[in-house]
PDB file of C-alpha atoms in Angstrom:
ATOM      1  CA  MET A   1     -14.334  -1.246  17.448  1.00 46.00           C
ATOM      2  CA  THR A   2     -10.936  -3.161  17.288  1.00 49.00           C
ATOM      3  CA  LEU A   3      -9.037  -4.709  14.125  1.00 52.00           C
ATOM      4  CA  ASN A   4      -8.660  -7.773  16.247  1.00 51.00           C
ATOM      5  CA  ALA A   5     -12.486  -8.748  16.466  1.00 48.00           C
ATOM      6  CA  SER A   6     -12.473 -12.596  16.626  1.00 53.00           C
ATOM      7  CA  ALA A   7     -14.135 -13.826  13.244  1.00 56.00           C
ATOM      8  CA  ASN A   8     -15.594 -16.689  15.522  1.00 55.00           C
ATOM      9  CA  ASN A   9     -17.736 -14.350  17.606  1.00 77.00           C
ATOM     10  CA  TYR A  10     -18.732 -11.804  14.980  1.00 81.00           C
ATOM     11  CA  ALA A  11     -18.813 -13.361  11.516  1.00 83.00           C
ATOM     12  CA  LYS A  12     -22.322 -14.337  11.680  1.00 85.00           C
ATOM     13  CA  ASP A  13     -23.762 -11.726  14.087  1.00 91.00           C
ATOM     14  CA  THR A  14     -25.496  -9.658  11.325  1.00 94.00           C
ATOM     15  CA  ALA A  15     -26.602  -6.875  13.831  1.00 95.00           C
ATOM     16  CA  TYR A  16     -22.963  -6.314  14.759  1.00 94.00           C
ATOM     17  CA  LEU A  17     -21.880  -6.560  10.936  1.00 96.00           C
ATOM     18  CA  LYS A  18     -24.472  -3.938   9.966  1.00 97.00           C
ATOM     19  CA  ALA A  19     -23.340  -1.483  12.724  1.00 96.00           C
ATOM     20  CA  LEU A  20     -20.087  -1.742  10.863  1.00 96.00           C
ATOM     21  CA  ALA A  21     -21.673  -0.949   7.948  1.00 98.00           C
ATOM     22  CA  GLU A  22     -23.031   1.970   9.167  1.00 98.00           C
ATOM     23  CA  ARG A  23     -19.870   3.608  10.252  1.00 97.00           C
ATOM     24  CA  ILE A  24     -18.161   3.205   6.702  1.00 98.00           C
ATOM     25  CA  THR A  25     -19.364   6.801   6.053  1.00 98.00           C
ATOM     26  CA  ASN A  26     -17.531   7.935   9.133  1.00 98.00           C
ATOM     27  CA  LYS A  27     -14.285  10.086   8.142  1.00 97.00           C
ATOM     28  CA  LYS A  28     -13.059  10.647  11.566  1.00 97.00           C
ATOM     29  CA  GLU A  29      -9.331  10.305  11.606  1.00 95.00           C
ATOM     30  CA  THR A  30      -7.079   8.699  14.220  1.00 90.00           C
ATOM     31  CA  LYS A  31      -3.155   9.327  13.869  1.00 87.00           C
ATOM     32  CA  LEU A  32      -2.251   5.598  14.237  1.00 89.00           C
ATOM     33  CA  GLN A  33       0.672   4.890  16.381  1.00 87.00           C
ATOM     34  CA  GLY A  34       3.370   1.846  16.023  1.00 88.00           C
ATOM     35  CA  THR A  35       2.851   1.390  11.994  1.00 91.00           C
ATOM     36  CA  SER A  36       6.299  -0.006  11.547  1.00 91.00           C
ATOM     37  CA  ARG A  37       5.858  -2.529   8.475  1.00 93.00           C
ATOM     38  CA  LEU A  38       2.313  -1.285   7.686  1.00 96.00           C
ATOM     39  CA  VAL A  39       1.856  -0.566   4.406  1.00 97.00           C
ATOM     40  CA  ILE A  40      -1.223   1.523   3.183  1.00 97.00           C
ATOM     41  CA  TRP A  41       0.144   3.463   0.154  1.00 96.00           C
ATOM     42  CA  ASP A  42      -1.892   6.620   0.374  1.00 95.00           C
ATOM     43  CA  ARG A  43      -0.584   6.889   3.668  1.00 96.00           C
ATOM     44  CA  ILE A  44       2.972   6.682   2.853  1.00 96.00           C
ATOM     45  CA  THR A  45       2.288   9.337   0.067  1.00 94.00           C
ATOM     46  CA  SER A  46       0.931  11.556   2.834  1.00 94.00           C
ATOM     47  CA  GLY A  47       3.941  11.134   5.206  1.00 92.00           C
ATOM     48  CA  ASP A  48       1.537   9.226   7.836  1.00 94.00           C
ATOM     49  CA  ILE A  49       3.543   6.094   7.137  1.00 94.00           C
ATOM     50  CA  THR A  50       7.092   5.462   6.369  1.00 95.00           C
ATOM     51  CA  PHE A  51       7.664   2.729   3.903  1.00 96.00           C
ATOM     52  CA  GLU A  52      10.511   0.303   5.572  1.00 95.00           C
ATOM     53  CA  GLY A  53      10.776  -1.815   2.187  1.00 94.00           C
ATOM     54  CA  LYS A  54       8.296  -4.539   3.565  1.00 93.00           C
ATOM     55  CA  GLY A  55       5.409  -5.359   5.387  1.00 95.00           C
ATOM     56  CA  LEU A  56       1.801  -5.947   5.431  1.00 95.00           C
ATOM     57  CA  VAL A  57      -0.126  -4.397   2.543  1.00 96.00           C
ATOM     58  CA  ILE A  58      -3.679  -2.866   3.650  1.00 96.00           C
ATOM     59  CA  ASP A  59      -5.873  -1.563   0.716  1.00 96.00           C
ATOM     60  CA  ASN A  60      -8.551   0.039   3.227  1.00 98.00           C
ATOM     61  CA  ASP A  61      -7.272   3.558   4.959  1.00 97.00           C
ATOM     62  CA  LEU A  62      -7.116   2.429   8.584  1.00 97.00           C
ATOM     63  CA  PHE A  63      -6.357   5.899   9.741  1.00 97.00           C
ATOM     64  CA  THR A  64     -10.246   6.550   9.617  1.00 97.00           C
ATOM     65  CA  VAL A  65     -13.186   4.767  11.191  1.00 97.00           C
ATOM     66  CA  GLY A  66     -14.895   4.033   7.999  1.00 98.00           C
ATOM     67  CA  GLY A  67     -11.810   2.248   6.751  1.00 97.00           C
ATOM     68  CA  ARG A  68     -11.325   0.125   9.702  1.00 96.00           C
ATOM     69  CA  ALA A  69     -14.829  -0.799   9.452  1.00 96.00           C
ATOM     70  CA  ASN A  70     -14.594  -1.889   6.011  1.00 97.00           C
ATOM     71  CA  GLN A  71     -11.450  -3.630   6.832  1.00 96.00           C
ATOM     72  CA  LEU A  72     -13.213  -5.757   9.583  1.00 95.00           C
ATOM     73  CA  LEU A  73     -16.327  -6.438   7.479  1.00 96.00           C
ATOM     74  CA  GLN A  74     -14.192  -7.695   4.566  1.00 96.00           C
ATOM     75  CA  SER A  75     -12.240 -10.016   7.024  1.00 93.00           C
ATOM     76  CA  LEU A  76     -15.215 -11.362   8.563  1.00 93.00           C
ATOM     77  CA  THR A  77     -17.171 -12.129   5.466  1.00 94.00           C
ATOM     78  CA  ASN A  78     -14.383 -12.663   2.950  1.00 94.00           C
ATOM     79  CA  LYS A  79     -16.652 -10.220   0.717  1.00 96.00           C
ATOM     80  CA  ASN A  80     -15.513  -7.038  -0.918  1.00 97.00           C
ATOM     81  CA  PHE A  81     -17.726  -4.316  -2.173  1.00 98.00           C
ATOM     82  CA  GLY A  82     -15.053  -1.723  -2.694  1.00 97.00           C
ATOM     83  CA  PHE A  83     -12.163  -0.007  -0.753  1.00 98.00           C
ATOM     84  CA  VAL A  84     -12.357   2.979   1.693  1.00 98.00           C
ATOM     85  CA  ILE A  85      -9.375   4.920   0.859  1.00 97.00           C
ATOM     86  CA  ILE A  86      -8.117   8.683   1.841  1.00 96.00           C
ATOM     87  CA  HIS A  87      -9.525  10.086  -1.227  1.00 95.00           C
ATOM     88  CA  SER A  88     -13.204   8.360  -1.121  1.00 97.00           C
ATOM     89  CA  SER A  89     -15.847  10.644  -1.664  1.00 97.00           C
ATOM     90  CA  ASP A  90     -19.331  10.790   0.308  1.00 97.00           C
ATOM     91  CA  VAL A  91     -20.596   9.371  -2.630  1.00 98.00           C
ATOM     92  CA  GLU A  92     -18.356   6.604  -2.927  1.00 98.00           C
ATOM     93  CA  LEU A  93     -18.488   5.864   0.728  1.00 98.00           C
ATOM     94  CA  LYS A  94     -22.412   5.544   0.743  1.00 98.00           C
ATOM     95  CA  ALA A  95     -22.231   3.210  -2.069  1.00 98.00           C
ATOM     96  CA  ILE A  96     -20.106   0.962  -0.390  1.00 98.00           C
ATOM     97  CA  ARG A  97     -22.181   1.290   2.673  1.00 98.00           C
ATOM     98  CA  GLU A  98     -25.513   0.505   0.967  1.00 98.00           C
ATOM     99  CA  LYS A  99     -23.801  -2.682  -0.679  1.00 98.00           C
ATOM    100  CA  TRP A 100     -22.928  -4.049   2.498  1.00 98.00           C
ATOM    101  CA  LEU A 101     -26.398  -3.212   4.168  1.00 98.00           C
ATOM    102  CA  GLY A 102     -27.877  -4.799   1.288  1.00 98.00           C
ATOM    103  CA  TYR A 103     -25.746  -8.003   1.409  1.00 98.00           C
ATOM    104  CA  LEU A 104     -26.415  -8.529   5.073  1.00 97.00           C
ATOM    105  CA  SER A 105     -29.793  -8.203   4.378  1.00 97.00           C
ATOM    106  CA  GLY A 106     -30.001 -11.036   1.973  1.00 96.00           C
ATOM    107  CA  LYS A 107     -29.559  -9.311  -1.243  1.00 97.00           C
ATOM    108  CA  SER A 108     -27.814 -10.699  -3.954  1.00 97.00           C
ATOM    109  CA  ILE A 109     -24.860  -7.749  -4.462  1.00 97.00           C
ATOM    110  CA  VAL A 110     -22.117  -7.944  -7.187  1.00 97.00           C
ATOM    111  CA  GLU A 111     -18.592  -8.042  -5.756  1.00 97.00           C
ATOM    112  CA  TYR A 112     -15.745  -5.432  -6.603  1.00 96.00           C
ATOM    113  CA  LYS A 113     -13.021  -6.993  -8.546  1.00 93.00           C
ATOM    114  CA  PRO A 114      -9.990  -4.738  -8.209  1.00 89.00           C
ATOM    115  CA  ALA A 115      -7.929  -4.391 -11.170  1.00 86.00           C
ATOM    116  CA  ASP A 116      -4.822  -6.692 -11.597  1.00 89.00           C
ATOM    117  CA  GLN A 117      -1.949  -6.886 -13.565  1.00 94.00           C
ATOM    118  CA  PRO A 118      -1.295 -10.465 -15.083  1.00 95.00           C
ATOM    119  CA  ASN A 119       2.043 -12.126 -14.570  1.00 96.00           C
ATOM    120  CA  ALA A 120       3.022  -9.517 -12.129  1.00 96.00           C
ATOM    121  CA  LYS A 121       6.007 -10.704  -9.851  1.00 95.00           C
ATOM    122  CA  ILE A 122       4.813  -9.068  -6.843  1.00 95.00           C
ATOM    123  CA  SER A 123       0.982  -8.153  -7.249  1.00 94.00           C
ATOM    124  CA  GLU A 124       0.857  -6.027  -4.138  1.00 94.00           C
ATOM    125  CA  ILE A 125       3.136  -3.427  -5.754  1.00 96.00           C
ATOM    126  CA  SER A 126       2.101  -3.668  -9.125  1.00 96.00           C
ATOM    127  CA  GLY A 127      -0.734  -1.078  -9.169  1.00 95.00           C
ATOM    128  CA  LEU A 128       0.079   2.415 -10.286  1.00 96.00           C
ATOM    129  CA  PRO A 129      -0.828   3.952  -6.916  1.00 94.00           C
ATOM    130  CA  ALA A 130       1.826   1.597  -5.476  1.00 96.00           C
ATOM    131  CA  VAL A 131       4.364   2.591  -8.230  1.00 97.00           C
ATOM    132  CA  GLU A 132       3.852   6.311  -7.458  1.00 97.00           C
ATOM    133  CA  THR A 133       4.236   5.524  -3.857  1.00 97.00           C
ATOM    134  CA  LEU A 134       7.562   3.473  -4.188  1.00 98.00           C
ATOM    135  CA  ILE A 135       9.113   6.592  -6.135  1.00 98.00           C
ATOM    136  CA  ILE A 136       7.607   9.019  -3.492  1.00 96.00           C
ATOM    137  CA  SER A 137       9.299   6.791  -0.843  1.00 97.00           C
ATOM    138  CA  LEU A 138      12.660   7.659  -2.137  1.00 96.00           C
ATOM    139  CA  GLN A 139      13.043  10.872  -1.526  1.00 93.00           C
ATOM    140  CA  PRO A 140      14.844  12.105   1.325  1.00 92.00           C
ATOM    141  CA  ASN A 141      13.043  11.238   4.559  1.00 90.00           C
ATOM    142  CA  SER A 142      14.592  11.893   8.167  1.00 94.00           C
ATOM    143  CA  VAL A 143      12.543   8.986   9.583  1.00 92.00           C
ATOM    144  CA  LYS A 144      13.634   6.745   6.899  1.00 95.00           C
ATOM    145  CA  ASP A 145      17.208   7.656   7.473  1.00 95.00           C
ATOM    146  CA  GLN A 146      16.960   7.243  11.414  1.00 95.00           C
ATOM    147  CA  LEU A 147      15.561   3.647  11.047  1.00 94.00           C
ATOM    148  CA  THR A 148      18.526   2.776   8.268  1.00 96.00           C
ATOM    149  CA  LYS A 149      20.937   4.220  10.860  1.00 96.00           C
ATOM    150  CA  SER A 150      19.340   1.964  13.724  1.00 96.00           C
ATOM    151  CA  CYS A 151      19.628  -1.250  11.905  1.00 95.00           C
ATOM    152  CA  LEU A 152      22.871  -0.656  10.866  1.00 96.00           C
ATOM    153  CA  LYS A 153      24.100  -0.087  14.677  1.00 95.00           C
ATOM    154  CA  GLN A 154      21.914  -2.597  15.924  1.00 96.00           C
ATOM    155  CA  LEU A 155      22.402  -5.650  13.543  1.00 95.00           C
ATOM    156  CA  TYR A 156      25.911  -4.828  11.859  1.00 95.00           C
ATOM    157  CA  ASN A 157      27.622  -2.275  14.144  1.00 95.00           C
ATOM    158  CA  LEU A 158      28.129  -0.142  11.487  1.00 94.00           C
ATOM    159  CA  ASP A 159      27.769   3.717  11.315  1.00 93.00           C
ATOM    160  CA  GLU A 160      27.204   4.255   7.538  1.00 93.00           C
ATOM    161  CA  MET A 161      26.042   1.971   4.466  1.00 91.00           C
ATOM    162  CA  PRO A 162      28.571  -0.359   3.382  1.00 90.00           C
ATOM    163  CA  ARG A 163      29.975   0.631  -0.101  1.00 85.00           C
ATOM    164  CA  GLU A 164      30.140  -2.844  -1.494  1.00 86.00           C
ATOM    165  CA  ARG A 165      27.353  -3.386  -3.853  1.00 79.00           C
ATOM    166  CA  GLY A 166      24.960  -6.189  -2.606  1.00 82.00           C
ATOM    167  CA  ALA A 167      25.967  -6.239   0.719  1.00 91.00           C
ATOM    168  CA  GLN A 168      23.878  -7.624   3.212  1.00 94.00           C
ATOM    169  CA  ALA A 169      23.642  -4.622   5.698  1.00 95.00           C
ATOM    170  CA  SER A 170      22.571  -2.544   2.482  1.00 95.00           C
ATOM    171  CA  TYR A 171      19.068  -3.812   3.301  1.00 95.00           C
ATOM    172  CA  CYS A 172      19.084  -1.868   6.131  1.00 96.00           C
ATOM    173  CA  SER A 173      17.903   0.920   3.767  1.00 96.00           C
ATOM    174  CA  PRO A 174      14.138   0.823   2.729  1.00 96.00           C
ATOM    175  CA  ASP A 175      15.659   2.271  -0.376  1.00 96.00           C
ATOM    176  CA  THR A 176      17.353  -0.794  -1.467  1.00 95.00           C
ATOM    177  CA  TYR A 177      14.083  -2.657  -1.658  1.00 96.00           C
ATOM    178  CA  THR A 178      12.474  -0.208  -3.466  1.00 97.00           C
ATOM    179  CA  PHE A 179      14.926   0.162  -6.104  1.00 96.00           C
ATOM    180  CA  ALA A 180      14.740  -3.418  -6.587  1.00 96.00           C
ATOM    181  CA  TYR A 181      11.006  -3.323  -6.807  1.00 97.00           C
ATOM    182  CA  LEU A 182      10.902  -0.832  -9.467  1.00 98.00           C
ATOM    183  CA  GLY A 183      13.450  -2.338 -11.545  1.00 97.00           C
ATOM    184  CA  MET A 184      11.426  -5.120 -11.548  1.00 96.00           C
ATOM    185  CA  LEU A 185       8.408  -3.469 -12.302  1.00 98.00           C
ATOM    186  CA  PHE A 186       9.680  -1.870 -15.472  1.00 97.00           C
ATOM    187  CA  GLY A 187      12.050  -4.839 -16.546  1.00 96.00           C
ATOM    188  CA  ASP A 188      15.356  -3.885 -15.546  1.00 95.00           C
ATOM    189  CA  LYS A 189      17.403  -7.049 -15.379  1.00 90.00           C
ATOM    190  CA  THR A 190      20.119  -5.663 -13.026  1.00 91.00           C
ATOM    191  CA  LEU A 191      20.267  -2.616 -10.790  1.00 88.00           C
ATOM    192  CA  VAL A 192      20.728   0.760 -12.884  1.00 91.00           C
ATOM    193  CA  GLU A 193      22.934   2.880 -10.718  1.00 89.00           C
ATOM    194  CA  SER A 194      21.917   5.940 -12.810  1.00 94.00           C
ATOM    195  CA  LYS A 195      18.295   5.562 -11.677  1.00 96.00           C
ATOM    196  CA  ASP A 196      18.494   6.988  -8.490  1.00 96.00           C
ATOM    197  CA  ALA A 197      15.547   8.902  -6.658  1.00 96.00           C
ATOM    198  CA  LYS A 198      15.856  11.950  -8.816  1.00 96.00           C
ATOM    199  CA  TRP A 199      15.646  10.009 -12.147  1.00 97.00           C
ATOM    200  CA  TRP A 200      12.518   8.031 -10.822  1.00 98.00           C
ATOM    201  CA  ASN A 201      11.094  11.380  -9.729  1.00 97.00           C
ATOM    202  CA  ASN A 202      11.514  12.929 -13.260  1.00 97.00           C
ATOM    203  CA  PHE A 203      10.593   9.512 -14.889  1.00 97.00           C
ATOM    204  CA  TRP A 204       7.014   9.555 -13.267  1.00 97.00           C
ATOM    205  CA  ALA A 205       6.595  13.126 -13.684  1.00 97.00           C
ATOM    206  CA  THR A 206       6.965  12.684 -17.524  1.00 97.00           C
ATOM    207  CA  ASN A 207       5.663   9.267 -18.110  1.00 97.00           C
ATOM    208  CA  HIS A 208       2.847   8.323 -15.799  1.00 95.00           C
ATOM    209  CA  GLY A 209      -0.015   8.952 -18.040  1.00 96.00           C
ATOM    210  CA  LYS A 210       1.530   6.965 -20.587  1.00 97.00           C
ATOM    211  CA  LEU A 211       2.427   3.640 -18.681  1.00 97.00           C
ATOM    212  CA  VAL A 212       0.791   0.750 -20.112  1.00 96.00           C
ATOM    213  CA  TRP A 213       1.115  -3.083 -18.548  1.00 97.00           C
ATOM    214  CA  ASN A 214       2.603  -5.534 -20.556  1.00 97.00           C
ATOM    215  CA  PRO A 215       0.630  -8.687 -19.415  1.00 96.00           C
ATOM    216  CA  GLY A 216       3.117 -11.015 -21.319  1.00 96.00           C
ATOM    217  CA  ALA A 217       6.301  -9.854 -19.935  1.00 96.00           C
ATOM    218  CA  GLY A 218       4.760  -8.811 -16.309  1.00 97.00           C
ATOM    219  CA  ILE A 219       6.044  -5.255 -16.634  1.00 97.00           C
ATOM    220  CA  TYR A 220       4.975  -1.615 -17.274  1.00 98.00           C
ATOM    221  CA  GLU A 221       6.105   0.044 -20.260  1.00 97.00           C
ATOM    222  CA  VAL A 222       5.795   3.529 -21.940  1.00 97.00           C
ATOM    223  CA  LYS A 223       2.945   3.722 -24.300  1.00 92.00           C
ATOM    224  CA  LYS A 224       4.923   5.219 -27.724  1.00 81.00           C
TER     225      LYS A 224
END
């Protein structure tokens, strides 16, 4: 089973699709290689992937057989009966499997509708799991540091981050993107220097249970 299966060859192959559905409960895990620019929020939180500031956001856990099967089914059918994530329980996986098998047998199955945040500037980063992961990604990380150093050297022939604010080379650091994303999500008009990694970590620890989405402004606010 590969993720680059051709939709033209398999989209109408019911036997193949049902075989994929049967694998959704399979939790066997593979440590993926070559995950640069792959964004799976739970796997960034777990340390299996390093957040590089941008990339392709995938909601299914591609590290498991079940997650890859669900991703293929969604891609081949344009249907969504729920995501297979790192914390999916056996009961939840079986429910997703049965919905797929029902749909593929001709039954009318109600699709899963992910929660959305109206007027979000970037919808892929607007869910609370993504916000938590962004904050976690700001913490010290040797892989992130090496990515930054390599980018600075290869693209700008620099040995350290430039001191001037807004310098193009500053985008070698994933944190430059992350601070901008968090500012956007919480309504900061400009970068607030005092809101460093420690500040955001403390903010999340104190307020994560009180955050509410303001649909008019398209930002999170702390519920009073």
